[in-house]
Each structure stands twice: as C-alpha cells, then as structure tokens.
Coordinates of C-alpha atoms and ligand atoms in Angstrom, one line a residue:
M14 CA 77.5 43.4 125.9
E15 CA 74.1 43.4 124.5
T16 CA 73.2 40.1 122.7
A17 CA 72.8 40.5 119.0
P18 CA 69.9 38.7 117.2
Q19 CA 70.9 35.6 115.4
K20 CA 72.2 36.1 111.8
L21 CA 70.0 34.3 109.3
E22 CA 70.0 34.1 105.5
M23 CA 71.4 36.7 103.1
F24 CA 68.5 38.3 101.3
Y25 CA 70.2 41.0 99.3
E26 CA 73.6 41.5 97.8
G27 CA 74.5 44.9 96.4
K28 CA 77.7 46.3 94.9
A29 CA 79.2 47.2 98.2
K30 CA 77.1 45.5 100.9
K31 CA 75.3 42.3 101.8
L32 CA 72.1 42.2 103.9
Y33 CA 71.2 39.4 106.2
A34 CA 67.9 38.7 108.0
T35 CA 68.0 38.2 111.7
S36 CA 65.9 36.4 114.3
D37 CA 64.3 39.8 114.9
P38 CA 62.1 40.6 111.9
D39 CA 62.7 44.4 112.6
L40 CA 66.5 44.1 112.3
V41 CA 69.0 43.3 109.6
I42 CA 72.7 42.8 109.6
C43 CA 74.6 44.9 107.0
Y44 CA 78.0 43.4 105.9
F45 CA 80.4 45.9 104.3
K46 CA 82.5 44.4 101.4
D47 CA 85.8 45.6 99.9
D48 CA 84.4 45.4 96.4
A49 CA 84.4 48.8 94.6
T50 CA 82.5 49.6 91.4
A51 CA 82.0 52.8 89.4
F52 CA 79.9 53.9 86.5
N53 CA 77.1 51.4 87.4
A54 CA 79.6 48.5 87.8
K55 CA 81.3 49.0 84.4
K56 CA 84.5 49.5 86.4
R57 CA 85.3 47.0 89.1
G58 CA 88.0 46.6 91.7
T59 CA 88.8 46.1 95.3
I60 CA 89.8 48.7 97.9
E61 CA 91.6 46.9 100.7
D62 CA 89.8 47.3 104.0
K63 CA 87.2 49.6 102.5
G64 CA 84.5 47.6 104.2
V65 CA 86.1 48.0 107.6
I66 CA 86.6 51.8 107.1
N67 CA 83.1 52.4 105.7
N68 CA 81.4 50.5 108.5
R69 CA 83.3 52.4 111.1
M70 CA 82.9 55.8 109.4
S71 CA 79.2 55.2 108.9
E72 CA 78.9 54.4 112.6
L73 CA 80.6 57.7 113.5
F74 CA 78.4 59.7 111.2
F75 CA 75.1 57.9 112.2
R76 CA 75.9 58.5 115.9
L77 CA 76.7 62.2 115.2
L78 CA 73.4 62.6 113.3
E79 CA 71.3 60.7 115.8
G80 CA 72.8 62.9 118.5
Q81 CA 71.4 65.9 116.6
G82 CA 67.9 64.4 116.2
V83 CA 68.2 62.8 112.7
K84 CA 66.6 59.4 112.8
T85 CA 68.6 56.7 111.0
H86 CA 68.5 52.9 110.6
F87 CA 71.7 52.5 112.7
V88 CA 71.4 50.4 115.8
R89 CA 75.0 49.5 116.6
R90 CA 78.2 48.2 115.0
L91 CA 78.6 44.5 115.7
N92 CA 82.2 43.9 114.5
E93 CA 84.7 45.2 111.9
R94 CA 82.5 44.6 108.9
E95 CA 79.0 44.3 110.3
M96 CA 76.4 46.8 111.5
L97 CA 73.0 46.0 113.1
C98 CA 70.3 48.1 111.4
K99 CA 66.6 48.6 111.5
R100 CA 64.9 46.9 108.5
L101 CA 63.8 49.4 105.9
E102 CA 61.5 49.4 103.0
I103 CA 63.8 51.3 100.7
I104 CA 62.4 54.3 98.9
P105 CA 63.8 54.0 95.3
V106 CA 65.0 57.5 95.2
E107 CA 68.7 58.5 95.7
T108 CA 69.1 62.0 97.1
V109 CA 72.2 63.9 96.3
V110 CA 73.1 67.2 98.1
R111 CA 75.8 69.4 96.5
N112 CA 77.7 72.3 98.0
I113 CA 80.3 72.6 95.3
V114 CA 80.1 71.7 91.6
A115 CA 81.7 68.3 90.8
G116 CA 81.1 65.0 89.2
S117 CA 77.9 64.5 87.1
M118 CA 76.8 68.1 87.8
A119 CA 80.0 69.5 86.2
K120 CA 79.7 67.1 83.3
R121 CA 75.9 67.6 82.6
L122 CA 76.0 71.4 82.8
G123 CA 79.5 72.0 81.3
L124 CA 80.8 73.6 84.5
E125 CA 84.2 73.5 86.0
E126 CA 84.7 71.4 89.1
G127 CA 85.2 73.4 92.3
R128 CA 82.8 76.2 91.9
E129 CA 81.0 76.9 95.2
L130 CA 77.2 77.0 95.0
P131 CA 75.5 79.9 96.7
S132 CA 73.3 77.5 98.6
P133 CA 73.1 73.7 98.6
V134 CA 71.3 72.0 95.7
V135 CA 69.2 68.8 96.3
E136 CA 68.9 66.4 93.4
Y137 CA 66.9 63.2 93.1
Y138 CA 67.8 60.1 91.1
Y139 CA 65.6 57.1 90.4
K140 CA 67.3 54.0 91.9
S141 CA 67.4 51.7 88.9
D142 CA 70.5 49.8 87.7
P143 CA 69.0 49.0 84.3
L144 CA 68.4 52.8 83.7
D145 CA 71.7 53.9 85.3
D146 CA 69.9 55.9 88.1
P147 CA 68.5 58.7 86.0
L148 CA 68.1 62.2 87.4
I149 CA 64.4 62.9 88.1
Y150 CA 62.2 65.7 89.3
P151 CA 60.7 65.0 92.8
E152 CA 57.3 65.2 91.1
H153 CA 58.2 62.0 89.1
A154 CA 58.7 60.1 92.4
I155 CA 55.3 61.3 93.6
M156 CA 53.5 60.6 90.2
F157 CA 54.9 57.1 89.9
G158 CA 54.3 56.2 93.6
W159 CA 57.9 55.8 94.6
A160 CA 57.4 58.2 97.5
S161 CA 54.5 60.3 98.8
A162 CA 54.6 64.1 98.7
G163 CA 55.0 64.1 102.4
E164 CA 57.9 61.7 102.2
I165 CA 59.7 63.8 99.5
E166 CA 59.3 66.9 101.8
A167 CA 60.7 64.9 104.7
I168 CA 63.6 63.7 102.6
R169 CA 64.5 67.1 101.4
S170 CA 64.4 68.6 104.9
L171 CA 66.4 65.6 106.3
A172 CA 69.0 65.8 103.5
L173 CA 69.6 69.6 104.1
N174 CA 69.8 69.0 107.8
V175 CA 72.3 66.2 107.3
N176 CA 74.3 68.5 105.1
D177 CA 74.5 71.2 107.8
I178 CA 75.6 68.8 110.5
L179 CA 78.2 66.9 108.4
R180 CA 79.5 70.1 106.8
R181 CA 80.2 71.8 110.1
F182 CA 81.7 68.6 111.6
L183 CA 84.0 68.0 108.7
D184 CA 85.0 71.7 108.3
E185 CA 86.4 71.5 111.9
R186 CA 88.5 68.6 110.7
G187 CA 89.9 70.4 107.6
I188 CA 87.6 68.6 105.2
I189 CA 85.3 70.2 102.6
L190 CA 82.0 68.3 102.1
V191 CA 81.6 68.7 98.3
D192 CA 78.6 66.5 97.8
F193 CA 77.0 63.2 99.0
K194 CA 74.3 60.7 98.3
L195 CA 71.7 59.5 100.8
E196 CA 69.1 56.8 100.8
F197 CA 66.0 56.7 102.9
G198 CA 63.5 54.0 103.8
R199 CA 60.3 53.3 105.7
H200 CA 60.3 51.6 109.1
H201 CA 56.9 51.3 110.8
G202 CA 55.6 54.2 108.7
E203 CA 58.5 56.5 109.6
V204 CA 61.1 57.8 107.1
L205 CA 64.6 56.9 108.3
L206 CA 68.0 57.6 106.9
G207 CA 69.5 54.4 105.6
D208 CA 72.5 53.0 103.6
E209 CA 76.0 54.3 104.6
I210 CA 77.9 57.6 104.7
C211 CA 81.5 57.1 103.7
P212 CA 84.1 57.9 101.0
D213 CA 82.1 55.8 98.5
T214 CA 79.0 58.0 98.9
C215 CA 80.5 61.4 99.5
R216 CA 83.1 63.7 98.0
F217 CA 85.6 64.9 100.6
W218 CA 88.4 67.4 99.7
D219 CA 91.2 68.4 102.0
K220 CA 90.6 72.1 102.8
A221 CA 94.2 73.2 102.5
S222 CA 95.3 71.2 99.4
R223 CA 92.0 70.3 97.8
R224 CA 93.3 66.8 97.5
K225 CA 90.5 64.2 96.9
L226 CA 89.9 61.9 99.9
D227 CA 87.1 59.7 98.4
K228 CA 86.1 57.2 95.8
D229 CA 86.9 59.6 93.0
R230 CA 90.5 58.4 93.5
F231 CA 89.2 54.9 92.3
R232 CA 86.8 56.2 89.7
R233 CA 89.4 58.4 88.1
D234 CA 92.5 56.2 88.6
L235 CA 94.2 58.8 90.8
G236 CA 96.1 56.2 92.9
D237 CA 96.6 56.1 96.7
V238 CA 92.9 55.0 97.1
E239 CA 93.4 53.0 100.4
E240 CA 95.6 55.7 101.9
A241 CA 92.8 58.3 101.2
Y242 CA 90.1 56.2 102.9
Q243 CA 92.4 55.7 105.9
E244 CA 93.2 59.4 106.1
M245 CA 89.5 60.3 106.0
L246 CA 88.8 57.8 108.9
R247 CA 91.7 59.4 110.9
R248 CA 90.1 62.9 110.3
V249 CA 86.6 61.9 111.4
E250 CA 87.9 60.0 114.4
S251 CA 90.0 63.0 115.6
Ligands
TMP316 P1 77.7 62.4 90.9 O1 78.4 63.7 90.8 O2 78.4 61.3 90.2 O3 76.2 62.4 90.6 O4 77.8 61.9 92.5 C1 77.2 62.7 93.5 C2 77.5 62.1 94.8 O5 76.8 60.9 95.0 C3 79.0 61.8 95.1 O6 79.3 62.2 96.4 C4 79.1 60.3 94.9 C5 77.7 59.8 95.3 N1 77.3 58.7 94.4 C6 77.0 57.5 95.1 O7 77.0 57.3 96.3 N2 76.6 56.4 94.3 C7 76.5 56.5 92.9 O8 76.1 55.6 92.3 C8 76.8 57.8 92.3 C9 76.8 57.9 90.8 C10 77.2 58.8 93.1

C-alpha cells in the first residue's frame, strides 16, 4: 500500500463534495457526499450511498480515460468515499457535450427529448451559482479572462475525446451516453480533467428500454433513484 499524504483542513464544500488539503501541497482529498441537489440547490435531498457509487464510478472512468491518454486530476481512490486528486486551479467554465437532445437543450430550443444529434455539440456555461450557470459563448470565457484561447481549444478537444471514449465504452455495456458535464483546471500550467464523472453529471439511458439511469430520476421525481445508480455501477464494472 502506498502511503497517503496526511489529511488536513477542509477548504471547500460544494453541493456534492468536500475538498481537504493534504500534507502535500500538490494533492487534495475529495470526499463524496450523499447530498443531492437540483436546479441550483432549489431542490434538495439525499441519495443513499451516492457518494460511494460516484467515487467508484469516477475512479473507473478516470482510469479508462487515463489509459487512453486523457490527463485527469485522478491519483487514486483512498476508500469508499475519498479520492486522492491533483490540486487544480478550477477554470470557471462548465463544458457540456451532447449526443442526444435532452434537458436544458430540449427546453431552451423547444425540442423533443431523444432526438439524436448528427454530431456531438459542445456547450460552455459560466460556473456561477448566483447567476445559475448561464450558457456562454467560448469567446466570453476568453474576453473575461476565465480561460485563454489555447485553454478553450484544449478543453473542446479533450471534451470531444472524452465523449468518444465514454460513448464506445458505455455502448458495449448497453448504455446510451446522452450528454454530460465536465470541469477542467490548471495544474502546473497544464489543463487537466477534474471533478467527477457519474450519474450526477451525465445522462445515461438504457439502450434497450431507454430507461433513465441517472440523476434525472431525482430531478424529475421518477423514483428508484438509488436502484438506478447501483444499476449504472454494475454496468460500468462489468
Ligand atoms: P442540462 O441539460 O441540464 O444542461 O444538463 C446537461 C448535462 O450536464 C447533464 O448530463 C447533467 C449535467 N449537469 C451537471 O453535471 N450539473 C449541473 O448543474 C447541470 C445543470 C447539469
């Protein structure tokens, strides 16, 4: 067993995770909570063992991506709810990749959910709770200094690469990757994929039945939320 750096003070608490400093200034410990929120925390609840599932699933996806050359903040999983990660200076831009029309895209454009897009669409949102994460043009991020032009280019190409890798992996397991959100950050000048990849941050539909196996079950009060998270973990572990 490798020795983990010592866990120090909590320096950030988000809606789903807590971040702790460690004795190594380059590393942080990410703790996954069971708290679930939607619509910028206007809806709140708990999804039992969500933290355990999201930690494990993120580990699996980060390992898969690292194996295919995508650099991420993942170092290793420490226990059921904690992951050791590289410390990032988070770029305040949330990147969404969509393969199928759903969620806010369906609502904003008056489209029916489920329509397949001819090719993936990349969207950017400004990470700001007071503003409810507004949709932006990538030019806004560059103009306002949230990311450089080179970083936006790197983010777009990384996001599309992640989409290709995850889509293929999930397709083999009978899952449609509808859309997902990624966050990136800087670590010693390099752009790394951060945050988590799990049913909170992706839309997963069963290929055969089109049943939703993600956080939309919580957002839309569809029931069987825990069961859907467990089913997704079973699929990605298979
Ligand atoms: P949207 O259709 O609501 O814009 O969501 C697109 C994708 O991003 C979906 O897979 C869920 C994920 N997402 C987050 O991870 N965090 C968020 O705050 C929101 C709104 C969406």
